[in-house]
Amino acid sequence: MDPLLPVLLFGSFGLLLLLHFPIAAALGISSVLVIAVFDLAPLELVPQQLLSATDSWTLLAVPFFILAGNLLAKTAISERLVRLARVVVGQFPAGLAMVAVIVSIFFAGISGSGPADTAALGAILIPGMVAAGYDKRSAAALMAAGGGIGIIIPPSIALVIYGVVANASISKLFIAGILPGALVGLSLFVVSYLLFGKDPDIRPEKRGSLREIGAALRDAAWGLLAPLIILGGIYGGVFTATEAATVAVVYGVIVGFFIHRDLALSDLPGILVDTGITTGVVMLLVCTASLFAWVLNTSGVAAAAATGLMRLATGKIVGLLLINAVLLVAGCFMDAISIFYILLPILLPVVKALGLDLVHFGIVMTVNMAIGQITPPVGVNLFVACGIARISMKEISRAVLPMVAAQAAALLVISFWPDLSLFLTRFMR
Amino acid sequence: MIRKVWDNIEEGALCLLLFFMVTITFVTVVTRYVFDLPLSYIDQLVPNMFVWVTFLGASAAVKRRAHLGLSLLYDLFPAGGRAVVDALILLGCGAFFLGTAWFGLKIVSLQMENRLTTSLGYPSWFVGLAVPVGSALFVVRAVEAWARHRRGA
């Protein structure tokens, strides 16, 4: 391998990234540069590679889960879940912050995207928390951090992509994400209590009567059922992820049009267009990132980098710490999809040499990506939360530090306790 | 009227494609589990439509500035510097996607010459065409967005 090849590949990619090129275009351009300069393949390979990356039955789960999330978000399920959580736990210290975390966990079981969760729940809870006396910056930061749970708890676009790239069972990854996602939620509980528990400016919520709780529970029941249907089918070995996603869409249609009747036929084109555009953004990244991964593999850069990394990673503990550090830094500057495609060809040989389970590692990597969604400068959930709260990136970047610390602590536990991820998968059919 | 149609081509196609993709997939799930009758020959059609959604969706996303980027340094530039960077981005993305469209067309014309078909009987170039069409539209939308931005809209 020519030593100039990785310099050109990563150098041009980094430069284009800094120049504000769309990440998907930066990946494509730097790949084509290397293919042309080092004559790796005829350029007809480029459109072929882009096409074959998205011509996939498995990845169909991506648009379908995005569509299901968009449908359910329009049916006011988020409002109903918030109302239920408010009457149940609102009365406790830092009650509304607890509500935010609980609802984030439940909503993660419906939606598979961090920014989508932050947008759906933040729109209700950030103004709600501010009205109750919470600091605006911390409230926005908490919602951004809660949104990250969306990609750990299934369904999850990140886990689908990891499954495709690492060739691991997506059904198992989904089930393995449940407990670690709950642990990340728990870490946010602790941080909420420490931050807001003794804040004198916060007005406590009124205690809900049993009757109110019952009414709110009936109202939210269809929302609470959605994750059970999606996961139940996967857990019982009935559905693949793609099929479960289709069933989720149909469930959303039935609830939206026939049960809650929040949806009208005229909403449908808008929902479909939004879904198509989000899919385009995600899948263009998948396409050009897989071209980049092809260059990494074909040129031998991936193998060389893996060999180098293996020399440094002398054991499981050092190796996992090292990998986590690399992923956390990468997460600050890149989106989850690019990281899966760029780093997995390098990391997978190391992971196998260290004797780590591929499903467990998928969860570790995804928790890293969830943290990456709330670390500046590229933290997609932060952008969304900033927009809702009308604060600057600078303000939220400082306010989110305690949440980053809490999630990093949860990440350590998840990294070194594989059974937390793998326990539930043992009972799968 | 023509203007409105032109501005919303991708959106219209995305609606139709996604609607049929979900419907077909759900029907195959039902026939597989309820009637124990796998319609597996249809499995190829939906991923093929998915290719179109990807490339048309990517083009539509340009209009909404939805593609992710790192604005860290960009935000520090003065207005003049940003104008230069904007032009560079347009040139770079334009070159990449026009090149992709060109080589994509070459593949499509090869598929047409050899009259390749998929298992469902429709021609293979129907799938391949998504790459050049989507890439070319991507560039058109990027130029339009750039011109709008220059006019200060």
Coordinates of C-alpha atoms in Angstrom, one line a residue:
Chain A
M1 CA 0.0 0.0 0.0
D2 CA 1.3 3.5 -0.9
P3 CA 1.7 5.5 2.3
L4 CA 0.2 8.5 0.5
L5 CA -3.1 6.7 -0.1
P6 CA -4.4 7.0 3.5
V7 CA -3.1 10.6 3.7
L8 CA -5.0 11.6 0.6
L9 CA -8.1 9.7 1.7
F10 CA -8.4 11.0 5.2
G11 CA -6.8 14.3 4.4
S12 CA -9.2 15.2 1.6
F13 CA -12.2 13.9 3.7
G14 CA -11.2 16.0 6.7
L15 CA -10.6 19.1 4.6
L16 CA -14.0 18.8 2.8
L17 CA -15.7 18.2 6.2
L18 CA -14.1 21.4 7.6
L19 CA -15.2 23.3 4.5
H20 CA -18.9 22.6 5.4
F21 CA -19.4 20.1 2.5
P22 CA -22.3 17.7 3.2
I23 CA -20.8 14.7 4.9
A24 CA -22.2 12.4 2.3
A25 CA -20.6 14.4 -0.5
A26 CA -17.3 14.6 1.4
L27 CA -17.2 10.8 1.7
G28 CA -17.9 10.3 -2.0
I29 CA -15.5 12.9 -3.3
S30 CA -12.5 11.7 -1.2
S31 CA -13.3 8.1 -2.2
V32 CA -13.4 9.0 -5.9
L33 CA -10.1 11.0 -5.6
V34 CA -8.3 7.9 -4.2
I35 CA -9.9 5.5 -6.7
A36 CA -8.8 7.8 -9.6
V37 CA -5.3 8.7 -8.4
F38 CA -4.3 5.2 -7.3
D39 CA -6.2 3.5 -10.1
L40 CA -8.1 1.1 -7.7
A41 CA -10.9 0.5 -10.1
P42 CA -12.7 1.8 -13.2
L43 CA -15.0 4.7 -12.3
E44 CA -18.1 2.8 -13.4
L45 CA -17.6 1.1 -10.0
V46 CA -18.8 4.3 -8.2
P47 CA -22.5 4.4 -9.3
Q48 CA -22.6 0.6 -9.0
Q49 CA -21.4 0.7 -5.4
L50 CA -23.8 3.5 -4.6
L51 CA -26.7 1.6 -6.0
S52 CA -25.9 -1.8 -4.5
A53 CA -25.7 -0.2 -1.0
T54 CA -29.3 0.9 -1.1
D55 CA -30.8 -2.0 -3.1
S56 CA -31.3 -4.0 0.1
W57 CA -34.2 -5.8 1.7
T58 CA -32.7 -5.5 5.2
L59 CA -32.1 -1.7 5.0
L60 CA -35.8 -1.3 4.0
A61 CA -36.3 -1.3 7.8
V62 CA -34.8 2.2 7.8
P63 CA -37.5 4.1 5.7
F64 CA -40.3 2.0 7.3
F65 CA -39.3 2.7 10.9
I66 CA -38.9 6.4 9.9
L67 CA -42.4 6.3 8.5
A68 CA -43.8 4.6 11.5
G69 CA -42.2 7.2 13.8
N70 CA -43.5 10.1 11.7
L71 CA -47.0 8.6 11.7
L72 CA -47.1 8.0 15.4
A73 CA -45.6 11.4 16.1
K74 CA -48.5 13.0 14.2
T75 CA -51.0 11.1 16.3
A76 CA -50.2 13.0 19.4
I77 CA -49.0 9.9 21.1
S78 CA -46.2 11.9 22.6
E79 CA -48.6 14.3 24.3
R80 CA -50.6 11.4 25.7
L81 CA -47.4 9.7 27.0
V82 CA -46.3 13.0 28.6
R83 CA -49.7 13.4 30.3
L84 CA -49.6 9.9 31.7
A85 CA -46.1 10.3 33.1
R86 CA -46.9 13.7 34.5
V87 CA -49.8 12.4 36.7
V88 CA -47.8 9.4 37.9
V89 CA -44.3 10.8 38.7
G90 CA -44.7 14.6 38.3
Q91 CA -45.2 15.1 42.1
F92 CA -41.7 13.9 43.0
P93 CA -38.7 16.2 43.3
A94 CA -37.4 17.2 39.8
G95 CA -40.7 15.5 38.7
L96 CA -40.9 17.0 35.2
A97 CA -37.3 16.0 34.5
M98 CA -38.2 12.5 35.5
V99 CA -41.2 12.6 33.2
A100 CA -38.9 13.7 30.4
V101 CA -36.6 10.8 30.9
I102 CA -39.4 8.2 31.3
V103 CA -41.1 9.4 28.2
S104 CA -37.8 9.4 26.3
I105 CA -37.4 5.7 27.2
F106 CA -40.9 4.8 26.1
F107 CA -40.8 6.9 22.9
A108 CA -37.5 5.2 22.0
G109 CA -39.5 2.0 21.8
I110 CA -41.6 3.6 19.0
S111 CA -39.1 5.7 17.1
G112 CA -35.6 4.8 15.9
S113 CA -34.0 8.1 15.5
G114 CA -32.5 10.5 18.1
P115 CA -33.2 13.8 16.4
A116 CA -36.8 12.7 15.7
D117 CA -37.3 11.8 19.4
T118 CA -35.8 15.1 20.5
A119 CA -38.1 17.0 18.2
A120 CA -41.3 15.2 19.1
L121 CA -40.8 15.3 22.9
G122 CA -38.8 18.5 23.2
A123 CA -41.5 20.5 21.5
I124 CA -43.8 19.6 24.4
L125 CA -41.4 19.2 27.3
I126 CA -38.9 22.0 26.9
P127 CA -41.6 24.7 27.1
G128 CA -43.3 22.7 29.8
M129 CA -40.2 22.5 31.9
V130 CA -39.4 26.2 31.4
A131 CA -42.9 27.1 32.5
A132 CA -42.4 25.1 35.7
G133 CA -39.2 27.0 36.6
Y134 CA -36.5 24.7 35.1
D135 CA -33.4 26.3 33.6
K136 CA -34.0 26.5 29.9
R137 CA -30.5 25.4 28.9
S138 CA -30.5 22.4 31.1
A139 CA -34.0 21.4 30.1
A140 CA -33.0 21.5 26.4
A141 CA -29.8 19.5 27.2
L142 CA -31.8 16.9 29.0
M143 CA -34.2 16.4 26.1
A144 CA -31.3 16.1 23.7
A145 CA -29.7 13.5 25.9
G146 CA -33.0 11.7 26.3
G147 CA -33.4 11.6 22.5
G148 CA -30.1 9.6 22.3
I149 CA -31.9 6.7 24.0
G150 CA -33.9 6.5 20.8
I151 CA -31.1 4.8 19.0
I152 CA -30.2 2.4 21.8
I153 CA -33.7 1.0 22.6
P154 CA -35.2 -0.7 19.6
P155 CA -36.4 0.0 17.0
S156 CA -33.2 1.7 16.0
I157 CA -31.8 2.9 12.7
A158 CA -28.3 2.8 14.1
L159 CA -28.7 -0.9 15.1
V160 CA -30.0 -1.8 11.7
I161 CA -27.0 -0.2 10.0
Y162 CA -24.6 -1.8 12.4
G163 CA -26.2 -5.2 11.8
V164 CA -25.8 -4.7 8.0
V165 CA -22.2 -3.6 8.2
A166 CA -21.0 -6.0 10.8
N167 CA -23.2 -8.9 9.5
A168 CA -24.8 -9.4 12.9
S169 CA -28.4 -10.4 13.7
I170 CA -30.6 -7.3 13.8
S171 CA -33.2 -9.1 15.8
K172 CA -30.7 -10.0 18.5
L173 CA -29.2 -6.4 18.4
F174 CA -32.7 -5.0 18.9
I175 CA -33.4 -7.2 22.0
A176 CA -29.9 -6.6 23.3
G177 CA -30.5 -2.8 23.2
I178 CA -33.4 -2.8 25.7
L179 CA -31.6 -3.1 29.1
P180 CA -28.6 -0.9 28.2
G181 CA -31.0 1.8 26.9
A182 CA -32.8 1.6 30.2
L183 CA -29.5 2.0 32.0
V184 CA -28.7 5.1 30.1
G185 CA -32.1 6.4 31.1
L186 CA -31.3 5.6 34.7
S187 CA -28.1 7.6 34.5
L188 CA -30.2 10.6 33.3
F189 CA -32.5 10.1 36.3
V190 CA -29.5 10.4 38.6
V191 CA -28.2 13.5 36.8
S192 CA -31.8 15.1 36.8
Y193 CA -32.1 14.5 40.5
L194 CA -28.7 16.1 41.2
L195 CA -29.3 19.0 38.9
F196 CA -32.9 19.8 39.7
G197 CA -33.9 17.9 42.9
K198 CA -33.1 20.7 45.3
D199 CA -33.7 23.7 42.9
P200 CA -36.0 26.2 44.8
D201 CA -37.1 27.8 41.6
I202 CA -38.9 24.7 40.4
R203 CA -42.6 24.4 41.2
P204 CA -43.6 20.8 42.0
E205 CA -46.4 19.2 40.0
K206 CA -49.8 18.5 41.5
R207 CA -50.3 14.9 42.6
G208 CA -52.6 13.0 40.2
S209 CA -55.7 11.2 41.6
L210 CA -56.2 7.6 40.9
R211 CA -59.0 8.5 38.6
E212 CA -56.8 10.9 36.6
I213 CA -54.1 8.2 36.3
G214 CA -56.7 5.8 35.0
A215 CA -57.9 8.2 32.4
A216 CA -54.4 9.1 31.3
L217 CA -53.5 5.4 31.1
R218 CA -56.5 4.6 28.9
D219 CA -55.6 7.6 26.7
A220 CA -52.0 6.5 26.3
A221 CA -52.6 2.8 26.0
W222 CA -52.2 2.6 22.2
G223 CA -48.9 4.4 22.4
L224 CA -47.7 2.0 25.2
L225 CA -48.8 -1.0 23.1
A226 CA -46.7 0.0 20.0
P227 CA -43.3 -1.1 21.4
L228 CA -44.8 -4.3 22.7
I229 CA -46.1 -5.2 19.2
I230 CA -42.9 -4.2 17.4
L231 CA -40.6 -6.0 19.9
G232 CA -43.0 -8.9 20.7
G233 CA -42.9 -10.0 17.1
I234 CA -39.1 -9.9 16.9
Y235 CA -38.6 -11.5 20.3
G236 CA -40.9 -14.4 19.5
G237 CA -39.0 -14.9 16.3
V238 CA -42.1 -14.1 14.2
F239 CA -40.8 -11.1 12.4
T240 CA -37.6 -9.8 10.9
A241 CA -36.8 -6.2 11.6
T242 CA -38.1 -5.1 8.1
E243 CA -41.4 -7.0 8.6
A244 CA -41.7 -5.6 12.1
A245 CA -41.2 -2.1 10.6
T246 CA -44.0 -2.7 8.1
V247 CA -46.3 -3.9 10.9
A248 CA -45.4 -0.7 12.9
V249 CA -46.4 1.4 9.9
V250 CA -49.8 -0.3 9.6
Y251 CA -50.3 0.0 13.3
G252 CA -49.6 3.7 13.1
V253 CA -52.1 4.0 10.3
I254 CA -54.8 2.2 12.2
V255 CA -54.2 4.1 15.5
G256 CA -54.0 7.5 13.6
F257 CA -56.9 7.1 11.3
F258 CA -59.3 4.9 13.1
I259 CA -58.7 4.9 16.9
H260 CA -57.4 8.4 17.8
R261 CA -58.5 10.0 14.6
D262 CA -55.8 12.6 14.9
L263 CA -54.8 11.9 11.3
A264 CA -56.6 13.0 8.1
L265 CA -56.0 11.7 4.6
S266 CA -54.6 15.1 3.7
D267 CA -51.8 14.6 6.3
L268 CA -50.5 11.6 4.5
P269 CA -48.6 13.2 1.6
G270 CA -46.7 15.5 4.0
I271 CA -45.8 12.5 6.2
L272 CA -44.6 10.5 3.2
V273 CA -42.5 13.4 1.8
D274 CA -40.9 14.0 5.2
T275 CA -40.1 10.3 5.4
G276 CA -38.7 10.2 1.9
I277 CA -36.4 13.2 2.6
T278 CA -35.1 11.8 5.9
T279 CA -34.6 8.5 4.1
G280 CA -32.7 10.3 1.3
V281 CA -30.4 12.0 3.9
V282 CA -29.7 8.7 5.8
M283 CA -29.4 6.5 2.7
L284 CA -27.1 8.8 0.7
L285 CA -24.8 8.7 3.7
V286 CA -25.1 4.9 3.6
C287 CA -24.3 4.9 -0.1
T288 CA -21.2 7.1 -0.1
A289 CA -20.0 5.8 3.2
S290 CA -20.1 2.2 1.8
L291 CA -18.0 3.5 -1.2
F292 CA -15.5 4.9 1.3
A293 CA -15.5 1.6 3.2
W294 CA -14.9 -0.2 -0.1
V295 CA -11.8 2.0 -0.7
L296 CA -10.6 1.3 2.9
N297 CA -10.9 -2.4 2.4
T298 CA -9.6 -2.7 -1.1
S299 CA -6.6 -0.5 -0.6
G300 CA -5.5 -2.4 2.5
V301 CA -5.8 0.7 4.8
A302 CA -8.4 -1.0 7.0
A303 CA -6.2 -4.0 7.5
A304 CA -3.1 -1.9 8.3
A305 CA -5.0 0.3 10.7
A306 CA -6.5 -2.8 12.4
T307 CA -3.0 -4.3 12.8
G308 CA -1.7 -1.1 14.3
L309 CA -4.7 -0.9 16.7
M310 CA -4.2 -4.5 17.8
R311 CA -0.6 -3.8 18.8
L312 CA -1.9 -1.1 21.1
A313 CA -4.9 -3.0 22.4
T314 CA -3.1 -5.5 24.6
G315 CA -6.1 -7.0 26.4
K316 CA -9.9 -6.8 26.6
I317 CA -9.9 -3.9 29.1
V318 CA -7.3 -1.8 27.4
G319 CA -8.8 -2.6 24.0
L320 CA -12.3 -1.6 24.9
L321 CA -11.2 1.6 26.6
L322 CA -9.1 2.4 23.5
I323 CA -12.0 1.7 21.1
N324 CA -14.4 3.7 23.3
A325 CA -12.1 6.7 23.2
V326 CA -11.7 6.5 19.5
L327 CA -15.5 6.3 19.0
L328 CA -16.2 9.1 21.4
V329 CA -13.8 11.5 19.6
A330 CA -15.2 10.4 16.2
G331 CA -18.7 10.9 17.5
C332 CA -17.9 14.6 18.1
F333 CA -17.2 15.2 14.5
M334 CA -19.2 12.7 12.4
D335 CA -22.7 11.2 12.3
A336 CA -23.4 7.6 13.4
I337 CA -23.8 6.2 9.9
S338 CA -20.5 7.4 8.6
I339 CA -18.8 6.1 11.7
F340 CA -20.2 2.6 11.3
Y341 CA -19.1 2.4 7.7
I342 CA -15.7 4.0 8.2
L343 CA -14.6 2.5 11.5
L344 CA -16.2 -0.9 11.5
P345 CA -13.8 -2.3 8.8
I346 CA -11.0 -1.3 11.0
L347 CA -12.5 -2.3 14.4
L348 CA -14.1 -5.6 13.5
P349 CA -10.8 -7.6 13.2
V350 CA -9.7 -6.0 16.6
V351 CA -13.1 -6.9 18.2
K352 CA -12.8 -10.5 16.9
A353 CA -9.2 -10.8 18.2
L354 CA -10.2 -9.5 21.6
G355 CA -12.9 -12.2 21.7
L356 CA -15.8 -9.7 22.1
D357 CA -19.3 -10.7 21.1
L358 CA -20.5 -8.9 17.9
V359 CA -24.0 -8.2 19.3
H360 CA -22.6 -6.8 22.6
F361 CA -20.1 -4.7 20.6
G362 CA -22.9 -3.4 18.5
I363 CA -24.6 -2.0 21.7
V364 CA -21.3 -0.5 23.0
M365 CA -20.8 1.2 19.6
T366 CA -24.4 2.5 19.5
V367 CA -24.2 3.9 23.0
N368 CA -21.1 5.7 21.8
M369 CA -23.1 7.0 18.9
A370 CA -25.9 8.2 21.2
I371 CA -23.3 10.2 23.2
G372 CA -22.0 11.5 19.8
Q373 CA -25.5 12.9 19.2
I374 CA -25.1 15.3 22.2
T375 CA -21.4 16.2 21.9
P376 CA -20.6 19.4 20.0
P377 CA -19.7 20.4 17.3
V378 CA -21.7 17.8 15.4
G379 CA -24.4 16.7 17.8
V380 CA -27.6 16.3 15.8
N381 CA -29.9 16.2 18.9
L382 CA -28.3 19.4 20.2
F383 CA -29.2 21.2 17.0
V384 CA -32.8 20.1 17.3
A385 CA -33.1 21.0 21.0
C386 CA -31.4 24.4 20.4
G387 CA -33.9 25.2 17.7
I388 CA -36.9 24.4 20.0
A389 CA -35.5 26.3 23.1
R390 CA -34.1 29.2 21.0
I391 CA -30.7 29.1 22.6
S392 CA -27.3 29.0 21.0
M393 CA -25.0 25.9 20.5
K394 CA -22.6 27.5 22.9
E395 CA -25.2 27.6 25.7
I396 CA -26.4 24.1 25.2
S397 CA -22.9 22.7 24.8
R398 CA -22.0 23.8 28.4
A399 CA -25.4 22.7 29.8
V400 CA -25.1 19.2 28.3
L401 CA -21.8 18.3 30.0
P402 CA -23.4 16.6 33.1
M403 CA -25.5 14.5 30.8
V404 CA -22.5 13.5 28.7
A405 CA -20.7 12.5 31.9
A406 CA -23.7 10.4 33.1
Q407 CA -24.0 8.6 29.8
A408 CA -20.2 8.0 29.7
A409 CA -20.5 6.3 33.1
A410 CA -23.3 4.2 31.8
L411 CA -21.2 3.4 28.7
L412 CA -18.4 2.0 30.9
V413 CA -20.9 -0.3 32.7
I414 CA -22.3 -1.5 29.4
S415 CA -18.8 -2.0 27.9
F416 CA -17.6 -4.2 30.7
W417 CA -20.8 -6.0 31.6
P418 CA -21.7 -7.9 28.4
D419 CA -24.5 -9.9 30.1
L420 CA -26.5 -6.7 30.6
S421 CA -26.8 -6.6 26.8
L422 CA -26.8 -10.3 26.1
F423 CA -29.1 -11.6 28.9
L424 CA -32.4 -11.0 27.2
T425 CA -31.2 -12.5 23.8
R426 CA -30.7 -15.9 25.5
F427 CA -34.4 -16.4 25.6
M428 CA -35.0 -15.7 22.0
R429 CA -36.4 -18.3 19.7
Chain B
M1 CA -48.3 25.5 -12.8
I2 CA -45.3 24.0 -14.7
R3 CA -43.1 25.7 -12.2
K4 CA -45.0 24.0 -9.3
V5 CA -44.8 20.6 -10.9
W6 CA -41.1 21.0 -11.6
D7 CA -40.4 22.2 -8.0
N8 CA -42.2 19.1 -6.5
I9 CA -41.2 16.3 -8.9
E10 CA -39.2 14.4 -6.2
E11 CA -41.9 14.9 -3.6
G12 CA -44.6 13.5 -5.7
A13 CA -42.6 10.5 -6.7
L14 CA -41.5 9.9 -3.1
C15 CA -45.2 9.8 -2.0
L16 CA -46.2 7.3 -4.6
L17 CA -43.1 5.1 -4.2
L18 CA -43.3 4.9 -0.4
F19 CA -47.0 4.2 -0.5
F20 CA -46.6 1.3 -2.8
M21 CA -43.5 0.0 -1.0
V22 CA -45.3 -0.2 2.3
T23 CA -48.5 -1.7 0.8
I24 CA -46.6 -4.4 -1.2
T25 CA -44.4 -5.3 1.8
F26 CA -47.4 -5.5 4.1
V27 CA -49.3 -7.7 1.7
T28 CA -46.3 -10.1 1.4
V29 CA -46.0 -10.2 5.2
V30 CA -49.7 -11.1 5.4
T31 CA -49.5 -13.7 2.7
R32 CA -46.4 -15.2 4.2
Y33 CA -47.7 -15.5 7.8
V34 CA -51.5 -15.7 7.5
F35 CA -51.8 -17.7 4.3
D36 CA -48.4 -19.4 4.5
L37 CA -47.9 -18.3 0.9
P38 CA -44.6 -16.5 0.3
L39 CA -44.7 -14.0 -2.6
S40 CA -40.9 -14.1 -2.6
Y41 CA -40.6 -13.1 -6.3
I42 CA -41.9 -9.7 -5.3
D43 CA -39.0 -9.2 -2.8
Q44 CA -36.8 -7.7 -5.5
L45 CA -39.3 -5.0 -6.5
V46 CA -39.5 -3.2 -3.2
P47 CA -35.7 -2.8 -2.7
N48 CA -35.5 -1.6 -6.3
M49 CA -38.1 1.1 -5.5
F50 CA -36.1 1.9 -2.4
V51 CA -33.1 2.8 -4.7
W52 CA -35.3 5.5 -6.3
V53 CA -36.5 6.8 -2.9
T54 CA -32.9 7.1 -1.8
F55 CA -31.7 9.1 -4.8
L56 CA -34.9 11.2 -5.2
G57 CA -35.0 11.8 -1.4
A58 CA -31.4 12.9 -1.4
S59 CA -32.2 15.4 -4.1
A60 CA -35.3 16.7 -2.3
A61 CA -33.2 17.0 0.8
V62 CA -31.1 19.6 -0.9
K63 CA -34.1 21.9 -1.2
R64 CA -34.6 21.8 2.6
R65 CA -30.9 22.0 3.4
A66 CA -31.3 18.7 5.3
H67 CA -27.9 17.2 4.5
L68 CA -25.6 17.0 7.5
G69 CA -22.4 19.0 7.6
L70 CA -19.9 20.4 10.0
S71 CA -20.4 24.2 10.2
L72 CA -17.8 24.8 13.0
L73 CA -15.3 26.6 10.8
Y74 CA -17.9 28.0 8.3
D75 CA -19.6 30.0 11.0
L76 CA -16.3 31.7 11.8
F77 CA -15.8 32.9 8.2
P78 CA -16.7 36.5 7.2
A79 CA -19.5 36.9 4.6
G80 CA -17.0 37.1 1.7
G81 CA -15.3 33.9 2.8
R82 CA -18.6 32.1 3.1
A83 CA -19.5 33.1 -0.5
V84 CA -16.2 31.5 -1.7
V85 CA -16.8 28.4 0.3
D86 CA -20.4 28.1 -0.9
A87 CA -19.1 28.3 -4.5
L88 CA -16.5 25.6 -3.7
I89 CA -19.1 23.3 -2.3
L90 CA -21.3 23.7 -5.3
L91 CA -18.4 23.0 -7.6
G92 CA -17.2 20.0 -5.6
C93 CA -20.7 18.4 -5.2
G94 CA -21.5 19.3 -8.8
A95 CA -18.4 17.5 -10.1
F96 CA -19.0 14.4 -8.0
F97 CA -22.7 14.0 -8.8
L98 CA -22.4 14.9 -12.4
G99 CA -19.6 12.3 -12.7
T100 CA -21.7 9.8 -10.9
A101 CA -24.6 10.5 -13.3
W102 CA -22.3 10.2 -16.4
F103 CA -20.9 6.8 -15.3
G104 CA -24.3 5.7 -14.1
L105 CA -25.7 6.4 -17.6
K106 CA -23.0 4.3 -19.1
I107 CA -24.1 1.4 -17.0
V108 CA -27.7 2.0 -17.9
S109 CA -27.0 2.0 -21.6
L110 CA -25.1 -1.2 -21.3
Q111 CA -28.1 -2.8 -19.5
M112 CA -30.3 -1.5 -22.3
E113 CA -28.1 -3.0 -25.0
N114 CA -28.0 -6.4 -23.3
R115 CA -31.7 -6.3 -22.6
L116 CA -31.2 -7.5 -19.0
T117 CA -34.4 -8.1 -17.0
T118 CA -35.1 -8.7 -13.4
S119 CA -36.9 -11.8 -12.1
L120 CA -40.2 -10.0 -12.3
G121 CA -39.7 -9.2 -16.0
Y122 CA -39.2 -5.4 -15.9
P123 CA -35.9 -4.2 -17.4
S124 CA -32.9 -3.9 -15.1
W125 CA -32.1 -0.4 -16.3
F126 CA -35.2 0.8 -14.5
V127 CA -33.2 0.4 -11.3
G128 CA -29.9 1.6 -12.6
L129 CA -31.6 4.8 -13.9
A130 CA -32.3 6.0 -10.4
V131 CA -28.6 6.8 -9.9
P132 CA -28.1 9.2 -12.9
V133 CA -31.5 10.8 -12.5
G134 CA -31.2 11.4 -8.8
S135 CA -27.6 12.6 -9.1
A136 CA -28.4 15.0 -11.9
L137 CA -31.4 16.3 -10.0
F138 CA -29.2 16.7 -6.9
V139 CA -27.0 19.1 -8.9
V140 CA -29.9 21.0 -10.4
R141 CA -31.4 21.5 -6.9
A142 CA -28.0 22.5 -5.5
V143 CA -27.6 25.2 -8.2
E144 CA -31.2 26.4 -7.6
A145 CA -30.6 26.7 -3.9
W146 CA -27.3 28.4 -4.4
A147 CA -28.9 31.0 -6.8
R148 CA -31.7 31.6 -4.3
H149 CA -29.1 32.1 -1.6
R150 CA -27.1 34.5 -3.7
R151 CA -30.2 36.6 -4.4
G152 CA -30.6 36.7 -0.6
A153 CA -33.9 34.8 -0.5

